[in-house]
mmCIF file of C-alpha atoms in Angstrom:
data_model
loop_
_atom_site.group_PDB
_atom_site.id
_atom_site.type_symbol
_atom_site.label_atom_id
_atom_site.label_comp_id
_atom_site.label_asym_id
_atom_site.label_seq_id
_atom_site.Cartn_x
_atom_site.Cartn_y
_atom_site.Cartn_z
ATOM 1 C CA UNK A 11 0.000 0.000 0.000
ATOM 2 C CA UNK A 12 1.428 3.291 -1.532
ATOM 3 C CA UNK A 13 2.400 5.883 2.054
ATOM 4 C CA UNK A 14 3.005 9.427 2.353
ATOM 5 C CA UNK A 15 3.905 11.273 5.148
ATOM 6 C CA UNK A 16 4.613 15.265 5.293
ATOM 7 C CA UNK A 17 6.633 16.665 8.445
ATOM 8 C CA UNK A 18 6.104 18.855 9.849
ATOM 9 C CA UNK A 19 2.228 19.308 10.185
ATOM 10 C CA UNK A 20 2.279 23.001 10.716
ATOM 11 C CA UNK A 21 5.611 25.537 10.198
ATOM 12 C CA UNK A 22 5.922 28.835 11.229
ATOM 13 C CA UNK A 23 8.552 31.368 10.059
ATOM 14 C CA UNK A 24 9.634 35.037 10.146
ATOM 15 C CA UNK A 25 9.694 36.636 6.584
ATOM 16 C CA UNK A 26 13.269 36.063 5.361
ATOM 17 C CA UNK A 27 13.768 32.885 7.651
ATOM 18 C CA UNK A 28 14.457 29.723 5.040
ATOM 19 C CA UNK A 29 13.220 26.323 5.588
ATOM 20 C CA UNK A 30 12.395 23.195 4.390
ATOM 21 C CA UNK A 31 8.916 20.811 4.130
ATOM 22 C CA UNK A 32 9.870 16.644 4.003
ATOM 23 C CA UNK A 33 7.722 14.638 2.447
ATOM 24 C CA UNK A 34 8.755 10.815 3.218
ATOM 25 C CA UNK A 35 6.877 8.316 0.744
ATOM 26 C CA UNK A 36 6.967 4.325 0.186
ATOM 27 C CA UNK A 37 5.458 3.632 -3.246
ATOM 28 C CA UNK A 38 5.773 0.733 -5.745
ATOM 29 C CA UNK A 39 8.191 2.104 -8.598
ATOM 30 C CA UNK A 40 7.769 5.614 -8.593
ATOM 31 C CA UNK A 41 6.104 7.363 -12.162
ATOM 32 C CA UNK A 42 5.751 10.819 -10.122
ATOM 33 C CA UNK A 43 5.957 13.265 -7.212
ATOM 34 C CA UNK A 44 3.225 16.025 -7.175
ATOM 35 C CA UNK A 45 4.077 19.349 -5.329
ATOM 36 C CA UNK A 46 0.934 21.549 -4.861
ATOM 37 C CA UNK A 47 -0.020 25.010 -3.018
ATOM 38 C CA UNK A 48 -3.325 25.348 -1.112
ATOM 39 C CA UNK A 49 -4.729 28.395 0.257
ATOM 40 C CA UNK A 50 -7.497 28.160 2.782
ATOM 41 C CA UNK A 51 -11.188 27.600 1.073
ATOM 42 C CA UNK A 52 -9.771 27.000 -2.236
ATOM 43 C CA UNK A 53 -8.501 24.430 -4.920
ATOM 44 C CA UNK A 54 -4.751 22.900 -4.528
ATOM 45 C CA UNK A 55 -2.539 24.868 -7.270
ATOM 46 C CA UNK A 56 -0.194 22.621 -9.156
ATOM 47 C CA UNK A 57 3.816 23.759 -8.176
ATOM 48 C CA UNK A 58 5.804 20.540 -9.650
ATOM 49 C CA UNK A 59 6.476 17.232 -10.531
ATOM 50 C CA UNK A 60 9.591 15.566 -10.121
ATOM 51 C CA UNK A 61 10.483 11.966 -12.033
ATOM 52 C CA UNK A 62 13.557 10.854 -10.522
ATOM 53 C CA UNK A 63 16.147 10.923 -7.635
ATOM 54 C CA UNK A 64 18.203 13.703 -7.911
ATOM 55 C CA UNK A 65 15.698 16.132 -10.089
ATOM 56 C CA UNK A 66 15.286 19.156 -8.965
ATOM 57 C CA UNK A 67 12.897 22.175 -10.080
ATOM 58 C CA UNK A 68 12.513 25.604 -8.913
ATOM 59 C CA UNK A 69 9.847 28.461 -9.199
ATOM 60 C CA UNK A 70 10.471 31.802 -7.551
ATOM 61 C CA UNK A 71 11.669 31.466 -3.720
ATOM 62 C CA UNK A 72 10.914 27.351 -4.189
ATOM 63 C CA UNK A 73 13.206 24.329 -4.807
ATOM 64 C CA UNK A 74 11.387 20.903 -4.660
ATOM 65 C CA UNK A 75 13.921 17.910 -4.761
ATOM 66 C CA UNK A 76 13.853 13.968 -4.832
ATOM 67 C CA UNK A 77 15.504 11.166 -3.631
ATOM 68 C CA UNK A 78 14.190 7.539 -3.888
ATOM 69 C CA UNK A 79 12.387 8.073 -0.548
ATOM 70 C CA UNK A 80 12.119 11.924 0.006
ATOM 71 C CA UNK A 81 11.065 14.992 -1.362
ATOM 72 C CA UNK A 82 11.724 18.158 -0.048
ATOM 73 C CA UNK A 83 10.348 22.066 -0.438
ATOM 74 C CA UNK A 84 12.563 24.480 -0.060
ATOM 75 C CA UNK A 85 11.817 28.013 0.795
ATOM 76 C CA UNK A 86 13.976 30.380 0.498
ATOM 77 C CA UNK A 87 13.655 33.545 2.640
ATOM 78 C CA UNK A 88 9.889 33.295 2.510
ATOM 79 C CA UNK A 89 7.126 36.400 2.467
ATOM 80 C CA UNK A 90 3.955 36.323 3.884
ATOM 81 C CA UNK A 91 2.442 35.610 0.613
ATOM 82 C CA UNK A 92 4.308 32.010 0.971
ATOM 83 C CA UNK A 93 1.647 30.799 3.882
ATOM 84 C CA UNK A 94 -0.473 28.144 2.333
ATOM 85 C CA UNK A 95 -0.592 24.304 2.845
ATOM 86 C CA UNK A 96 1.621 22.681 0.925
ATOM 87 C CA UNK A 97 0.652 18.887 -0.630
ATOM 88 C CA UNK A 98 2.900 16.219 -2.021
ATOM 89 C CA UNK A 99 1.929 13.564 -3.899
ATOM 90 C CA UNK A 100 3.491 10.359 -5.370
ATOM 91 C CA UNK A 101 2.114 8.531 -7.864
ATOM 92 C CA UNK A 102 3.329 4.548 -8.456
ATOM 93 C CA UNK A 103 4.222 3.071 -11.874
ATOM 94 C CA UNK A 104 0.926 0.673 -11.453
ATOM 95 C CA UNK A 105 -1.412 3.643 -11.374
ATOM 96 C CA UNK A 106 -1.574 7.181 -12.275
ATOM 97 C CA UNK A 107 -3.438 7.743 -9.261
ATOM 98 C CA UNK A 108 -1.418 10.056 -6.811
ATOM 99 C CA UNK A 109 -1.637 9.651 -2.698
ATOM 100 C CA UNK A 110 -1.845 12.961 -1.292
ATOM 101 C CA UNK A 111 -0.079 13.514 2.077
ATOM 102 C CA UNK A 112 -2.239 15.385 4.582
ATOM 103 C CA UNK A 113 -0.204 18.424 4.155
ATOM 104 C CA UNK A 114 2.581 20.939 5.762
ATOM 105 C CA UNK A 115 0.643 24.250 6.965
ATOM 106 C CA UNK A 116 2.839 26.863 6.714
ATOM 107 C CA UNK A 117 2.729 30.316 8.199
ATOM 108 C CA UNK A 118 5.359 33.421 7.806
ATOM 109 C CA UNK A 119 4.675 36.070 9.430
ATOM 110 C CA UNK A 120 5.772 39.533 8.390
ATOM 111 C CA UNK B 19 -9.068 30.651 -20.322
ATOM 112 C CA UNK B 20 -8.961 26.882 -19.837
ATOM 113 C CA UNK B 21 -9.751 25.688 -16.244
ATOM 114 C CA UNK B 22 -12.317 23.585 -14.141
ATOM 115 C CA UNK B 23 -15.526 25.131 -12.417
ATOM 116 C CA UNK B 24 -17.442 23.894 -9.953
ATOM 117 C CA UNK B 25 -20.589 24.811 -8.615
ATOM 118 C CA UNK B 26 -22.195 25.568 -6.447
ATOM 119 C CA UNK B 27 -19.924 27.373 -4.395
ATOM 120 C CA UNK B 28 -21.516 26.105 -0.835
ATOM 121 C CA UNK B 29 -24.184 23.987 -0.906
ATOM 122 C CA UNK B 30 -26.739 22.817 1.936
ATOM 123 C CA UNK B 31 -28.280 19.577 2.050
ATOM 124 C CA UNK B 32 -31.036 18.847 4.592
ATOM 125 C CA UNK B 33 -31.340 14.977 6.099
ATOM 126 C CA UNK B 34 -32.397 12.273 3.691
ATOM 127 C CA UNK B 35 -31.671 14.714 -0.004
ATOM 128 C CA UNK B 36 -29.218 13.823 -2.400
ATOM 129 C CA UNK B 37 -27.863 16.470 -3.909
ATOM 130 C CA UNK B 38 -25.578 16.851 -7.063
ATOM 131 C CA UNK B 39 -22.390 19.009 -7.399
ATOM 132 C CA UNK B 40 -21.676 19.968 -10.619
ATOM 133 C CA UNK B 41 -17.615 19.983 -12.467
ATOM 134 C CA UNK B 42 -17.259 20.959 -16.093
ATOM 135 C CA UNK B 43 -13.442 21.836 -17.566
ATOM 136 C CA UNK B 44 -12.343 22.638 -20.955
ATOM 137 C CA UNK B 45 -9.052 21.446 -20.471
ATOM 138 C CA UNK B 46 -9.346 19.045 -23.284
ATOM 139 C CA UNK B 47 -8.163 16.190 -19.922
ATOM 140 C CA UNK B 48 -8.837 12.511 -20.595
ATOM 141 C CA UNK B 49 -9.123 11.753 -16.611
ATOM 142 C CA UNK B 50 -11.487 13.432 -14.247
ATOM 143 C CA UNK B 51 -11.608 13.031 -10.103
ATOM 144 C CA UNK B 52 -13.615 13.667 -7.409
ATOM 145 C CA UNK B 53 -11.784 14.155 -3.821
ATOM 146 C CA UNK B 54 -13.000 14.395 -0.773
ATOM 147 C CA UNK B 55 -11.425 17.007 2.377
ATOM 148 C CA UNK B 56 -11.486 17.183 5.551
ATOM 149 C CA UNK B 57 -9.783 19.165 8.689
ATOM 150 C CA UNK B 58 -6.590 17.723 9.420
ATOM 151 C CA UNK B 59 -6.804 14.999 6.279
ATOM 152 C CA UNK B 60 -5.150 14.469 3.352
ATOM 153 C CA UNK B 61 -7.495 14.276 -0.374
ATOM 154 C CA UNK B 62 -9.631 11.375 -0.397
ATOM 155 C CA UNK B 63 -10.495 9.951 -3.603
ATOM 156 C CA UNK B 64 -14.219 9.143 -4.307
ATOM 157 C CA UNK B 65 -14.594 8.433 -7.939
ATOM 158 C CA UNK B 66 -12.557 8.787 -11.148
ATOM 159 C CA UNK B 67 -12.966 8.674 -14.807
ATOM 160 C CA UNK B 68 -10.762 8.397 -17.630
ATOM 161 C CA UNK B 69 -13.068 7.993 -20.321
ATOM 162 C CA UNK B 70 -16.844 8.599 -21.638
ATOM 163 C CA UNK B 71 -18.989 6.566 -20.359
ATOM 164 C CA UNK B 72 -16.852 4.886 -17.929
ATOM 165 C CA UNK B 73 -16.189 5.288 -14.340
ATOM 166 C CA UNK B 74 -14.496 3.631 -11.126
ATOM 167 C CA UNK B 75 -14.774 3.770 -7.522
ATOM 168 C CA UNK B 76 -12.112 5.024 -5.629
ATOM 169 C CA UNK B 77 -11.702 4.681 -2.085
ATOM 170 C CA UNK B 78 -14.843 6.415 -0.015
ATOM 171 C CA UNK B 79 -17.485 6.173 -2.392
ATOM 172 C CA UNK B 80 -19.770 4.660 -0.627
ATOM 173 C CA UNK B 81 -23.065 6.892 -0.477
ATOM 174 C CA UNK B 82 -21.725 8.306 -3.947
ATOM 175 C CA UNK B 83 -22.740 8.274 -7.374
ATOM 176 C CA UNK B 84 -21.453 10.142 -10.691
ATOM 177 C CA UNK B 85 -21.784 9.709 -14.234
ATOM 178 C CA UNK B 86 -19.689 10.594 -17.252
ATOM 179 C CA UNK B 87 -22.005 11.825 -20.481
ATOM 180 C CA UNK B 88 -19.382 13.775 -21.882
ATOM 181 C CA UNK B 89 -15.792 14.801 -21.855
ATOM 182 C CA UNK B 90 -16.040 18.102 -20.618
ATOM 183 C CA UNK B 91 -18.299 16.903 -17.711
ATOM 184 C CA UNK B 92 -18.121 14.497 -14.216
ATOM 185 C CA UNK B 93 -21.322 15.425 -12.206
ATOM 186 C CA UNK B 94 -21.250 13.677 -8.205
ATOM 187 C CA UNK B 95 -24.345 13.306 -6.643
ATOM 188 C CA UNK B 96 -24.057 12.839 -2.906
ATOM 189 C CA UNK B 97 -26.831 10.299 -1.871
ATOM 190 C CA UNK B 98 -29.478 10.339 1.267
ATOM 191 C CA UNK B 99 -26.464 6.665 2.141
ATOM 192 C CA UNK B 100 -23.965 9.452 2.534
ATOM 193 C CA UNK B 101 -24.181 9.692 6.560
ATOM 194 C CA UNK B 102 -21.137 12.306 7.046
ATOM 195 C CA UNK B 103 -21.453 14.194 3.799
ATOM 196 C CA UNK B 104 -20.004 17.343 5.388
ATOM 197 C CA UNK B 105 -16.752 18.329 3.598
ATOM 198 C CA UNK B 106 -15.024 20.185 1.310
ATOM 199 C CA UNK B 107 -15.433 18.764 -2.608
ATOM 200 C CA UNK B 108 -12.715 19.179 -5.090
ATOM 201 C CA UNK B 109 -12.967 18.485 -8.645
ATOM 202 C CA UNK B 110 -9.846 17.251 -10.931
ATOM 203 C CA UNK B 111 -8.921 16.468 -14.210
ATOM 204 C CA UNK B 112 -5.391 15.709 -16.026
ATOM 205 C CA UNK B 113 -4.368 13.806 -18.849
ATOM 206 C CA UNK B 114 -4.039 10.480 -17.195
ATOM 207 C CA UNK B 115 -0.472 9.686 -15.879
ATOM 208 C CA UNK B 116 0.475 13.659 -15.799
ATOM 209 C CA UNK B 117 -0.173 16.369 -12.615
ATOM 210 C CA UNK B 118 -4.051 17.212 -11.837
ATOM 211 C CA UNK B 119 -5.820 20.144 -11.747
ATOM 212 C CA UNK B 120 -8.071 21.030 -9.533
ATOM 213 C CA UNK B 121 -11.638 23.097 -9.207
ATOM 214 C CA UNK B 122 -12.168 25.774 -6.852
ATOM 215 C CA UNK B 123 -14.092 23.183 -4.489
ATOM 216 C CA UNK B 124 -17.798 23.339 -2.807
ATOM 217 C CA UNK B 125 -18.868 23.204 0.465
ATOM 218 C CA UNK B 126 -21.360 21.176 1.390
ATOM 219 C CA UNK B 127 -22.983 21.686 5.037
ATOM 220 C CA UNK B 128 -25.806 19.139 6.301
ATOM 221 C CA UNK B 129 -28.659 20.601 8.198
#
């Protein structure tokens, strides 16, 4: 049974202080890690998808990277604007089907 | 602009109704999902589609139905069987094995 587990639940930062969301998963040959934003009340927004260990993408003050049994978000001397939930989501090479982890709330405050 | 809409918004749904949520995206996506959310949880998956006319159950959808008419739409009716049916509904579509993405979400809230 495909696993994912985000750490820490809930993150709060200063503006400017960097950090990092883990997202540990056990999956059956991976096809796909899913990054995605969520504000409160609204629809996930897609950030990334990573295919392999050592892939790494970036988008403004973000760096998502992958190992065989980790992903991690990077933020990079967040602003206030940056507090959302952030999702991962793995997807196994039987299924396109992603698990979504519960979620990393983050907070920076100004 | 190409995206996913769902209505309503919030919803209300008194004891014994069933009541249907509507998704519609011109996205041109193979694959559409319904997910489930709630506090503290991660997405649930109720039902998914990836082609006209054909439909599978995911992993709550118990006191769910949908249906699949047409490409651009993946209607879920939440049934009277449905005894927690208060949550947050997101829509999805993608093209199969790439990323999803998403509807704005309703609200539904039992009475």
């Amino acid at each position: 049974e495909d696993q994912v587990t985000q750490s820490p639940e809930a993150l709060r930062l200063q503006e400017g202080e960097s950090s990092s969301l883990n997202c540990s998963y056990t999956v059956s040959g991976l096809r796909g890690l899913f990054w995605y934003r969520q504000d409160p009340g609204k629809g996930p927004e897609f950030l990334f998808t990573l295919y392999s260990a050592g892939e790494e993408k970036e988008k403004e003050r973000l760096k998502a990277t992958l190992t065989k049994k980790e992903s991690f978000l990077h933020i990079t001397a967040p602003k206030p604007e940056d507090s959302a939930t952030y999702l991962c989501a793995p997807t196994s090479g039987g299924s396109y089907i992603p698990t979504f982890g519960r979620g990393t709330s983050l907070i920076v405050h100004p | 602009d190409g995206g996913i809409t769902q209505s309503p918004k919030y919803l209300f749904r008194k004891e014994g109704q069933n009541v249907t949520l509507s998704c519609e995206q011109n996205l041109n996506h193979d694959a559409m999902y319904w997910y489930r959310q709630d506090p503290g949880q991660g997405l649930r998956l109720i039902y998914y589609s990836q082609i006209v006319n054909d439909f599978q159950k995911g992993d709550i959808a118990e006191g769910y139905s949908v249906s699949r008419e047409k490409k651009e739409s993946f209607p879920l009716t939440v049934t009277s069987a449905q005894k927690n049916p208060t949550a947050f509904y997101l829509c999805a579509s993608s093209n199969n094995y790439n990323e999803q993405f998403f509807g704005p979400g309703t609200r539904l809230t039992v009475l």
